[in-house]
Short mmCIF file of C-alpha atoms in Angstrom, two decimals:
data_model
loop_
_atom_site.label_atom_id
_atom_site.label_comp_id
_atom_site.label_asym_id
_atom_site.label_seq_id
_atom_site.Cartn_x
_atom_site.Cartn_y
_atom_site.Cartn_z
CA UNK A 1 20.36 12.15 6.21
CA UNK A 2 18.77 14.42 3.64
CA UNK A 3 17.00 13.37 0.47
CA UNK A 4 16.10 16.85 -0.68
CA UNK A 5 18.65 16.66 -3.50
CA UNK A 6 17.53 13.27 -4.78
CA UNK A 7 14.56 14.34 -6.87
CA UNK A 8 13.40 11.66 -9.26
CA UNK A 9 12.21 14.06 -11.96
CA UNK A 10 14.66 13.94 -14.84
CA UNK A 11 16.67 11.12 -13.30
CA UNK A 12 15.42 7.80 -14.67
CA UNK A 13 15.78 4.70 -12.57
CA UNK A 14 18.30 2.16 -13.82
CA UNK A 15 19.49 -1.25 -12.69
CA UNK A 16 22.70 0.29 -11.42
CA UNK A 17 20.86 2.91 -9.36
CA UNK A 18 18.66 0.25 -7.77
CA UNK A 19 21.71 -1.84 -6.90
CA UNK A 20 23.33 1.23 -5.36
CA UNK A 21 20.42 1.83 -2.98
CA UNK A 22 21.81 1.77 0.56
CA UNK A 23 20.55 2.22 4.10
CA UNK A 24 20.31 5.95 4.78
CA UNK A 25 18.68 5.68 8.20
CA UNK A 26 17.30 2.96 10.47
CA UNK A 27 14.55 3.84 12.94
CA UNK A 28 14.22 1.50 15.91
CA UNK A 29 11.30 3.08 17.80
CA UNK A 30 8.80 0.28 17.17
CA UNK A 31 8.76 -2.70 19.54
CA UNK A 32 6.73 -4.94 17.23
CA UNK A 33 6.33 -5.42 13.49
CA UNK A 34 5.36 -2.45 11.36
CA UNK A 35 2.30 -3.36 9.27
CA UNK A 36 1.83 -0.36 6.97
CA UNK A 37 3.82 2.47 5.38
CA UNK A 38 2.51 5.45 3.45
CA UNK A 39 3.97 8.65 1.98
CA UNK A 40 2.12 11.91 1.54
CA UNK A 41 1.57 13.08 -2.04
CA UNK A 42 4.67 15.30 -2.03
CA UNK A 43 6.86 12.53 -0.62
CA UNK A 44 7.96 14.73 2.29
CA UNK A 45 6.45 12.68 5.11
CA UNK A 46 6.06 9.00 5.92
CA UNK A 47 3.56 7.44 8.33
CA UNK A 48 3.71 3.93 9.80
CA UNK A 49 1.35 1.73 11.79
CA UNK A 50 2.78 -0.94 14.07
CA UNK A 51 1.57 -3.96 16.00
CA UNK A 52 2.75 -2.13 19.14
CA UNK A 53 -0.35 0.05 18.50
CA UNK A 54 1.65 3.11 17.51
CA UNK A 55 1.34 5.53 14.61
CA UNK A 56 4.57 7.33 13.75
CA UNK A 57 5.19 10.31 11.49
CA UNK A 58 8.63 10.75 9.89
CA UNK A 59 10.19 13.64 8.00
CA UNK A 60 11.75 12.12 4.87
CA UNK A 61 13.93 15.09 3.98
CA UNK A 62 15.50 15.38 7.41
CA UNK A 63 15.40 11.67 8.16
CA UNK A 64 13.86 12.05 11.61
CA UNK A 65 10.92 10.95 13.71
CA UNK A 66 8.45 13.82 14.06
CA UNK A 67 5.72 12.36 16.24
CA UNK A 68 4.45 9.17 17.89
CA UNK A 69 0.76 8.67 18.63
CA UNK A 70 -0.57 5.59 20.37
CA UNK A 71 -3.91 3.94 19.60
CA UNK A 72 -3.91 1.49 22.49
CA UNK A 73 -7.67 1.16 22.83
CA UNK A 74 -8.43 0.41 19.18
CA UNK A 75 -5.12 -0.77 17.74
CA UNK A 76 -4.06 0.49 14.30
CA UNK A 77 -3.33 -0.70 10.78
CA UNK A 78 -3.51 0.55 7.18
CA UNK A 79 -2.52 4.14 8.03
CA UNK A 80 -3.07 6.31 4.94
CA UNK A 81 -2.46 10.01 4.36
CA UNK A 82 -5.41 12.08 3.20
CA UNK A 83 -4.58 15.06 1.00
CA UNK A 84 -3.13 16.87 4.01
CA UNK A 85 0.20 15.64 5.41
CA UNK A 86 -1.18 16.38 8.88
CA UNK A 87 -4.17 14.02 8.60
CA UNK A 88 -4.51 10.27 8.21
CA UNK A 89 -7.18 7.60 8.15
CA UNK A 90 -6.52 4.20 9.69
CA UNK A 91 -8.26 0.93 10.51
CA UNK A 92 -8.87 -0.56 13.95
CA UNK A 93 -7.53 -3.95 14.97
CA UNK A 94 -9.57 -4.43 18.16
CA UNK A 95 -12.59 -3.10 20.08
CA UNK A 96 -14.55 -2.27 16.91
CA UNK A 97 -14.18 -2.05 13.12
CA UNK A 98 -14.47 1.72 12.84
CA UNK A 99 -12.17 3.68 10.52
CA UNK A 100 -10.69 6.71 12.24
CA UNK A 101 -9.74 10.08 10.77
CA UNK A 102 -6.93 11.55 12.85
CA UNK A 103 -5.10 14.87 12.95
CA UNK A 104 -1.42 14.07 13.56
CA UNK A 105 -0.80 17.74 14.31
CA UNK A 106 -2.78 17.87 17.55
CA UNK A 107 -3.70 14.17 18.06
CA UNK A 108 -7.44 14.74 17.69
CA UNK A 109 -9.99 12.59 15.92
CA UNK A 110 -11.69 14.56 13.18
CA UNK A 111 -14.28 11.94 12.25
CA UNK A 112 -15.32 8.30 12.69
CA UNK A 113 -16.47 6.11 9.81
CA UNK A 114 -18.74 3.39 11.18
CA UNK A 115 -20.38 0.63 9.17
CA UNK A 116 -18.09 -2.37 8.80
CA UNK A 117 -18.95 -5.27 11.09
CA UNK A 118 -15.71 -7.21 10.68
CA UNK A 119 -12.04 -6.34 10.33
CA UNK A 120 -11.12 -3.84 7.60
CA UNK A 121 -8.61 -5.45 5.23
CA UNK A 122 -7.89 -2.62 2.80
CA UNK A 123 -7.99 1.19 2.83
CA UNK A 124 -7.33 3.23 -0.31
CA UNK A 125 -7.45 7.01 -0.61
CA UNK A 126 -8.51 8.51 -3.94
CA UNK A 127 -5.54 10.18 -5.66
CA UNK A 128 -7.75 13.08 -6.74
CA UNK A 129 -10.23 14.03 -4.01
CA UNK A 130 -11.54 13.32 -0.50
CA UNK A 131 -13.07 9.93 -1.31
CA UNK A 132 -11.66 6.66 -0.01
CA UNK A 133 -12.50 2.98 -0.28
CA UNK A 134 -12.50 0.27 2.35
CA UNK A 135 -12.93 -3.49 2.15
CA UNK A 136 -13.70 -5.81 5.02
CA UNK A 137 -14.14 -9.43 6.02
CA UNK A 138 -17.86 -8.58 6.29
CA UNK A 139 -17.85 -8.95 2.48
CA UNK A 140 -18.62 -5.31 1.70
CA UNK A 141 -16.76 -2.57 -0.13
CA UNK A 142 -17.61 0.88 1.20
CA UNK A 143 -17.08 4.30 -0.36
CA UNK A 144 -16.51 7.22 2.00
CA UNK A 145 -15.85 10.95 1.91
CA UNK A 146 -13.55 12.33 4.61
CA UNK A 147 -15.82 15.39 4.92
CA UNK A 148 -18.79 13.40 6.27
CA UNK A 149 -19.19 10.33 8.51
CA UNK A 150 -22.03 9.03 6.33
CA UNK A 151 -21.08 6.13 4.06
CA UNK A 152 -21.40 7.22 0.42
CA UNK A 153 -22.02 3.77 -1.06
CA UNK A 154 -21.84 0.04 -0.41
CA UNK A 155 -21.06 -2.90 -2.69
CA UNK A 156 -22.19 -6.21 -1.22
CA UNK A 157 -20.11 -9.18 -2.30
CA UNK A 158 -21.74 -12.58 -2.06
CA UNK A 159 -18.57 -14.55 -1.67
CA UNK A 160 -17.41 -17.37 0.54
CA UNK A 161 -17.21 -16.53 4.21
CA UNK A 162 -14.16 -14.57 5.36
CA UNK A 163 -12.50 -14.48 1.95
CA UNK A 164 -10.32 -11.40 1.70
CA UNK A 165 -11.12 -8.74 -0.88
CA UNK A 166 -8.69 -6.12 -2.23
CA UNK A 167 -9.49 -2.65 -3.59
CA UNK A 168 -7.47 -0.10 -5.56
CA UNK A 169 -8.10 3.24 -7.25
CA UNK A 170 -6.63 3.82 -10.68
CA UNK A 171 -4.04 6.58 -11.10
CA UNK A 172 -6.63 9.19 -12.09
CA UNK A 173 -9.26 8.30 -9.51
CA UNK A 174 -11.97 7.69 -12.12
CA UNK A 175 -12.34 3.98 -11.55
CA UNK A 176 -11.49 1.34 -9.00
CA UNK A 177 -10.76 -2.35 -9.00
CA UNK A 178 -11.97 -5.02 -6.59
CA UNK A 179 -10.15 -8.34 -6.32
CA UNK A 180 -12.68 -11.02 -5.45
CA UNK A 181 -12.05 -14.54 -4.20
CA UNK A 182 -8.47 -14.41 -5.52
CA UNK A 183 -9.39 -15.08 -9.14
CA UNK A 184 -11.60 -12.22 -10.37
CA UNK A 185 -11.05 -8.49 -10.83
CA UNK A 186 -14.13 -6.28 -11.08
CA UNK A 187 -13.62 -2.80 -12.55
CA UNK A 188 -16.08 -0.08 -11.50
CA UNK A 189 -16.69 3.42 -12.78
CA UNK A 190 -16.62 5.62 -9.67
CA UNK A 191 -19.64 7.61 -10.89
CA UNK A 192 -21.63 4.53 -11.89
CA UNK A 193 -20.60 1.78 -9.49
CA UNK A 194 -24.24 1.25 -8.37
CA UNK A 195 -24.90 -0.44 -11.72
CA UNK A 196 -22.21 -3.02 -11.16
CA UNK A 197 -18.78 -3.51 -12.73
CA UNK A 198 -18.25 -2.40 -16.33
CA UNK A 199 -15.61 -5.11 -16.75
CA UNK A 200 -14.87 -8.46 -15.09
CA UNK A 201 -11.55 -10.23 -15.56
CA UNK A 202 -11.07 -13.85 -14.58
CA UNK A 203 -7.38 -14.37 -13.90
CA UNK A 204 -6.57 -17.92 -14.95
CA UNK A 205 -3.21 -19.15 -13.73
CA UNK A 206 -1.85 -22.60 -12.94
CA UNK A 207 -1.02 -22.72 -9.24
CA UNK A 208 0.22 -25.74 -7.34
CA UNK A 209 -2.10 -24.95 -4.43
CA UNK A 210 -4.51 -22.31 -3.13
CA UNK A 211 -3.23 -18.76 -3.52
CA UNK A 212 -4.78 -15.80 -1.75
CA UNK A 213 -4.50 -12.31 -3.23
CA UNK A 214 -3.29 -9.83 -0.63
CA UNK A 215 -3.34 -6.54 -2.55
CA UNK A 216 -4.05 -4.87 -5.90
CA UNK A 217 -2.19 -1.82 -7.20
CA UNK A 218 -2.53 0.18 -10.41
CA UNK A 219 0.57 1.53 -12.11
CA UNK A 220 0.95 5.31 -12.36
CA UNK A 221 0.17 5.21 -16.09
CA UNK A 222 -2.98 3.13 -15.54
CA UNK A 223 -1.85 0.39 -17.91
CA UNK A 224 -1.11 -2.36 -15.40
CA UNK A 225 -2.48 -3.95 -12.25
CA UNK A 226 -0.17 -5.67 -9.79
CA UNK A 227 -1.53 -8.60 -7.79
CA UNK A 228 0.35 -9.54 -4.62
CA UNK A 229 -0.31 -12.95 -3.08
CA UNK A 230 0.38 -14.90 0.11
CA UNK A 231 2.95 -17.07 -1.68
CA UNK A 232 6.13 -16.23 -3.62
CA UNK A 233 4.25 -15.12 -6.76
CA UNK A 234 3.31 -11.66 -8.06
CA UNK A 235 1.19 -11.14 -11.19
CA UNK A 236 1.36 -8.23 -13.62
CA UNK A 237 -2.00 -7.81 -15.35
CA UNK A 238 -2.92 -5.79 -18.43
CA UNK A 239 -5.44 -3.30 -17.00
CA UNK A 240 -7.35 -3.10 -20.29
CA UNK A 241 -7.42 -6.76 -21.31
CA UNK A 242 -7.12 -8.62 -18.01
CA UNK A 243 -4.35 -10.84 -19.37
CA UNK A 244 -1.38 -11.98 -17.29
CA UNK A 245 1.70 -10.25 -18.68
CA UNK A 246 4.28 -11.40 -16.13
CA UNK A 247 4.48 -13.92 -13.32
CA UNK A 248 7.11 -12.64 -10.92
CA UNK A 249 8.93 -15.13 -8.69
CA UNK A 250 12.35 -15.43 -7.09
CA UNK A 251 11.67 -14.28 -3.53
CA UNK A 252 10.83 -16.18 -0.37
CA UNK A 253 7.37 -16.50 1.17
CA UNK A 254 6.97 -20.01 2.61
CA UNK A 255 5.07 -18.70 5.65
CA UNK A 256 2.27 -17.16 3.53
CA UNK A 257 3.03 -13.64 4.68
CA UNK A 258 1.11 -10.61 3.51
CA UNK A 259 3.79 -9.11 1.25
CA UNK A 260 2.49 -6.14 -0.73
CA UNK A 261 4.47 -5.55 -3.93
CA UNK A 262 4.50 -2.27 -5.84
CA UNK A 263 5.50 -0.44 -9.01
CA UNK A 264 8.23 2.18 -8.96
CA UNK A 265 6.75 5.61 -9.86
CA UNK A 266 8.14 5.39 -13.43
CA UNK A 267 6.52 1.91 -13.83
CA UNK A 268 9.83 0.46 -15.05
CA UNK A 269 10.28 -1.82 -12.05
CA UNK A 270 8.37 -3.97 -9.59
CA UNK A 271 9.51 -4.42 -6.02
CA UNK A 272 8.65 -6.62 -3.06
CA UNK A 273 9.89 -7.59 0.36
CA UNK A 274 10.64 -11.18 1.25
CA UNK A 275 10.45 -13.65 4.10
CA UNK A 276 14.27 -13.58 4.30
CA UNK A 277 14.20 -9.79 4.83
CA UNK A 278 15.56 -8.84 1.41
CA UNK A 279 14.10 -6.20 -0.91
CA UNK A 280 13.81 -7.39 -4.52
CA UNK A 281 13.41 -5.57 -7.82
CA UNK A 282 12.36 -6.87 -11.24
CA UNK A 283 12.07 -5.21 -14.63
CA UNK A 284 8.38 -4.79 -15.32
CA UNK A 285 8.63 -5.43 -19.06
CA UNK A 286 10.84 -8.52 -18.97
CA UNK A 287 10.20 -9.88 -15.47
CA UNK A 288 13.98 -10.14 -14.99
CA UNK A 289 15.25 -10.00 -11.40
CA UNK A 290 17.73 -7.11 -11.26
CA UNK A 291 18.42 -6.24 -7.61
CA UNK A 292 18.36 -7.80 -4.15
CA UNK A 293 19.08 -5.54 -1.19
CA UNK A 294 19.74 -6.59 2.41
CA UNK A 295 19.23 -4.91 5.76
CA UNK A 296 16.36 -6.59 7.62
CA UNK A 297 16.89 -9.64 9.81
CA UNK A 298 13.17 -10.46 9.85
CA UNK A 299 10.61 -10.57 7.00
CA UNK A 300 10.39 -7.25 5.15
CA UNK A 301 6.62 -7.33 4.91
CA UNK A 302 6.07 -3.71 3.86
CA UNK A 303 7.99 -1.76 1.21
CA UNK A 304 6.97 1.48 -0.49
CA UNK A 305 8.72 3.76 -2.99
CA UNK A 306 8.56 7.50 -2.42
CA UNK A 307 6.25 9.07 -5.07
CA UNK A 308 8.51 12.10 -5.64
CA UNK A 309 12.05 11.38 -4.48
CA UNK A 310 14.66 8.77 -5.20
CA UNK A 311 14.21 6.84 -1.96
CA UNK A 312 12.06 4.08 -0.56
CA UNK A 313 11.08 2.75 2.85
CA UNK A 314 10.89 -0.82 4.11
CA UNK A 315 10.09 -2.35 7.47
CA UNK A 316 10.14 -5.36 9.71
CA UNK A 317 10.23 -4.21 13.36
CA UNK A 318 12.55 -1.39 12.25
CA UNK A 319 11.84 1.19 9.57
CA UNK A 320 14.58 1.69 6.97
CA UNK A 321 14.98 4.62 4.58
CA UNK A 322 16.97 3.66 1.46
CA UNK A 323 18.80 6.19 -0.74
CA UNK A 324 21.43 5.92 -3.51
CA UNK A 325 24.89 5.26 -2.13
CA UNK A 326 26.23 8.49 -3.62
CA UNK A 327 23.91 10.51 -1.36
CA UNK A 328 25.09 8.91 1.89
CA UNK A 329 26.68 11.49 4.15
CA UNK A 330 25.14 14.45 2.35
#
């Protein structure tokens, strides 16, 4: 399988293209559920973290597994590329709550980021430089620089015990958002975060029961924020006004899974996995459900669109690369 000819530049996504997306390759190396997927900035490589305590690097163009690294002592989750396709940061799931900076090239730790005292729930790399953000059940947001182990800044959140916080950089890396207690979004200027948020949005929606936010994501144009939840609801928020523009439903999540939705790179569509294993797409502007794709037999808890090429990846225990049907066999 090759995706080198499927460049997204100049080829706008359409409903028909989304419905033509087909399984290009299935990778069955993982023995337990995959919990995170990330692409490098050029879209050439994909990295996964799995509950079997493995980190795996894949070549997207050639559709092959490049390397497997095990993190048996510390576990692994939230694997994120830095600005080098050879290096990642990732969170621990046992032993301690240290964030590790790993060279995939020679399997060496480059740095350790110590400070969190409970499990790290979110890791977000700046799109512009070497800074990254982490949130934790210890109710702190921490700002780091991959070039030094010293924490660059801390935001203490006085919220209810063990409530999960979400963090996200905007597309330009000038500001970041923190989702607090599943009803407030705080916006911070990266250069002035010590003085508190410059904007606070209270997201007022009518829910039948308690809903926990599981992730925040900015759109590539900076105009929208996507809120994923632990039920079958996704919210599209106006990033300037804090108003709810769309309430996305029509997928399954009765087990309160951590399903992280996303925007396609052109911001025309929203996508999410589902408890029934399907991958779903909606028009961002209308909220209309336009595609439902099937491959997984277990919940498709992680889905991510390639930032540069017309392909996306999804995972349950297996990792699936999806490409347009017309490119199959190329």
